[in-house]
Coordinates of C-alpha atoms in Angstrom, one line a residue:
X15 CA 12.4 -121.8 -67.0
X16 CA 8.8 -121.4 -67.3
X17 CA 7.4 -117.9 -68.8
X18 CA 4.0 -116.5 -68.4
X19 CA 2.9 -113.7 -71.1
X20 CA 0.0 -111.5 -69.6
X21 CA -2.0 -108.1 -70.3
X22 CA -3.8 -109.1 -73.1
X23 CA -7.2 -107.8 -73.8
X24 CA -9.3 -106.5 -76.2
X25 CA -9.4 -102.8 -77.7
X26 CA -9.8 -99.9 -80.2
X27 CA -7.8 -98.8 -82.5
X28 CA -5.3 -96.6 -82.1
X29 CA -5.4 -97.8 -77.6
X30 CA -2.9 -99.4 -76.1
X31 CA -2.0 -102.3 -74.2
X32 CA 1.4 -103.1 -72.0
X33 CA 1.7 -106.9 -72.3
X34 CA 4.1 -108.3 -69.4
X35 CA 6.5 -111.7 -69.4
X36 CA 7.3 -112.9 -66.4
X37 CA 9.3 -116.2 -65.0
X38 CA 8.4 -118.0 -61.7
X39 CA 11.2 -119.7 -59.8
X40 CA 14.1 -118.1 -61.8
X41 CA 15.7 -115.0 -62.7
X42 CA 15.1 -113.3 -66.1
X43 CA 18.1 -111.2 -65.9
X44 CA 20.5 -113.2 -67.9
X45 CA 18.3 -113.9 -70.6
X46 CA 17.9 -112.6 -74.2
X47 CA 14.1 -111.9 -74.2
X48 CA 12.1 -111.9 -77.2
X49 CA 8.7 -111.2 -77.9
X50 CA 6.6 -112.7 -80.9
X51 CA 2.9 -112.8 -81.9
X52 CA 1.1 -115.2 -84.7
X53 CA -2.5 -114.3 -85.9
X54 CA -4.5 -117.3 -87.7
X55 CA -3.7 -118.8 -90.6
X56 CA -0.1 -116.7 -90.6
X57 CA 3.4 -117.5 -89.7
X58 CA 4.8 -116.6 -86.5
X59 CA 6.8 -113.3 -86.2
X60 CA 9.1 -111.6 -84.1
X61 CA 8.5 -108.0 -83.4
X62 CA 10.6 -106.9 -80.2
X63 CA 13.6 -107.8 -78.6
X64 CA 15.6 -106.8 -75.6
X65 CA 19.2 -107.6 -74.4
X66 CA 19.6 -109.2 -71.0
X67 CA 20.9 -105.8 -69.5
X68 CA 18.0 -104.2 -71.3
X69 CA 20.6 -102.3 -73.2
X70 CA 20.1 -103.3 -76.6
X71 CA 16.6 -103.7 -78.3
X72 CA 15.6 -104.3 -81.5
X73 CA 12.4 -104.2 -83.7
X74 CA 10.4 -105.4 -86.1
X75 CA 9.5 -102.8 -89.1
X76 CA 5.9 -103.3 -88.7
X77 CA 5.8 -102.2 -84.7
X78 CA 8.4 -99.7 -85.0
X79 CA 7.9 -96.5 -83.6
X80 CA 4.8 -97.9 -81.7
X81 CA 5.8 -100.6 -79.3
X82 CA 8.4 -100.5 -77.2
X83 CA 10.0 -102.9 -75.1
X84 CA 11.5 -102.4 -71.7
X85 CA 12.4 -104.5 -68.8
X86 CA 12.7 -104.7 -64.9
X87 CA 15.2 -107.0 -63.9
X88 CA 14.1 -106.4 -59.9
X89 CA 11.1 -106.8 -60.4
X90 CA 11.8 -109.9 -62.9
X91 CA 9.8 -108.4 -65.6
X92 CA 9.7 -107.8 -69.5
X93 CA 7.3 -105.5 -71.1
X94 CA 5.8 -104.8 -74.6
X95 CA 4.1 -101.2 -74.3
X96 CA 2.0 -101.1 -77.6
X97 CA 0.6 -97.9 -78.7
X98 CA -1.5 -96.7 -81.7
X99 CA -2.7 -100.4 -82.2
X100 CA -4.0 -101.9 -85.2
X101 CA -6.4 -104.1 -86.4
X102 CA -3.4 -105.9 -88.0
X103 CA -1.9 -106.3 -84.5
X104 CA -4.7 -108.7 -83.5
X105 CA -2.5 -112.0 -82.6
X106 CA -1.4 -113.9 -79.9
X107 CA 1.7 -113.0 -78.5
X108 CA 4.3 -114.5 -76.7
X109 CA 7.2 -114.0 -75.1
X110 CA 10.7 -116.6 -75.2
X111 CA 14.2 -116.3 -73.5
X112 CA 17.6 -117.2 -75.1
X113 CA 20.6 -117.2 -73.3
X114 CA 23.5 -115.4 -75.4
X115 CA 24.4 -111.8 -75.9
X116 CA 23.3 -111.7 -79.1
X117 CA 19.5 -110.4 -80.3
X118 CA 18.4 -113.4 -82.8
X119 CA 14.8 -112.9 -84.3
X120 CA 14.2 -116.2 -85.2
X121 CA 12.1 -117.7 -82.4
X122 CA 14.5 -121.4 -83.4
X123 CA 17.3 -119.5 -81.4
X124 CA 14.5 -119.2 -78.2
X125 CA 14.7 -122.0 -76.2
X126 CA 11.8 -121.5 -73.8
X127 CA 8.2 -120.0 -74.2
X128 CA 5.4 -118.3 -72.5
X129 CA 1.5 -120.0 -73.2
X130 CA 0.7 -116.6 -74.9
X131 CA -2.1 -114.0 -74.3
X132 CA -4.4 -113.0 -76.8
X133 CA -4.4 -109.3 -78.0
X134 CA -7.3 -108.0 -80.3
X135 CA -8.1 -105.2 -81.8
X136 CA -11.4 -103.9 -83.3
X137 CA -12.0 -101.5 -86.0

């Protein structure tokens, strides 16, 4: 399973971005999908995480109430809508399937990973 992260970019504060995972050659739609981000110099952390169904989502305290994660099983999709960005958002993010019907937020319980695409966002 290989997963490409995409819709990166650069923008203001306070715009948004919609940052889309995609897998070529398999399905997505049994998978666990996470999405994480790791800015220089820090530790990589989780922030959003969606069910295979797209049921059950969970988030990270620091993108609460401003990202939201969604998926498209048709279309073989995941999505991270990010609103109201920060500066503090700037990272790169990626997204990582687990197979499981559980939500873990430790990226050690992902077993495969997008390359990442870079999101930054200027004062």
């Amino acid at each position: 399973l290989q997963l490409q992260a995409s819709g990166g970019g650069l923008v203001q504060a306070g715009g948004s971005l919609r940052l889309s995972c995609t897998a070529s050659g398999y399905s997505l739609e049994y998978y666990v999908i996470g999405w994480f981000r790791q800015a220089p110099g820090m530790e990589r952390e989780g922030i959003a995480y969606i069910s295979s169904s797209g049921t059950d989502k969970h988030y990270a305290d620091s993108v609460k109430g401003r990202f939201t994660i969604s998926r498209d099983n048709a279309e073989n999709t995941v999505y991270l809508q990010m609103n109201n960005l920060k500066p503090e958002d700037t990272a790169v993010y990626f997204c990582a399937a687990s197979i499981g019907d559980l939500l873990p937020t430790r990226g050690v319980f992902y077993s495969y990973w997008g390359q990442g695409t870079q999101v930054t966002v200027s004062s």
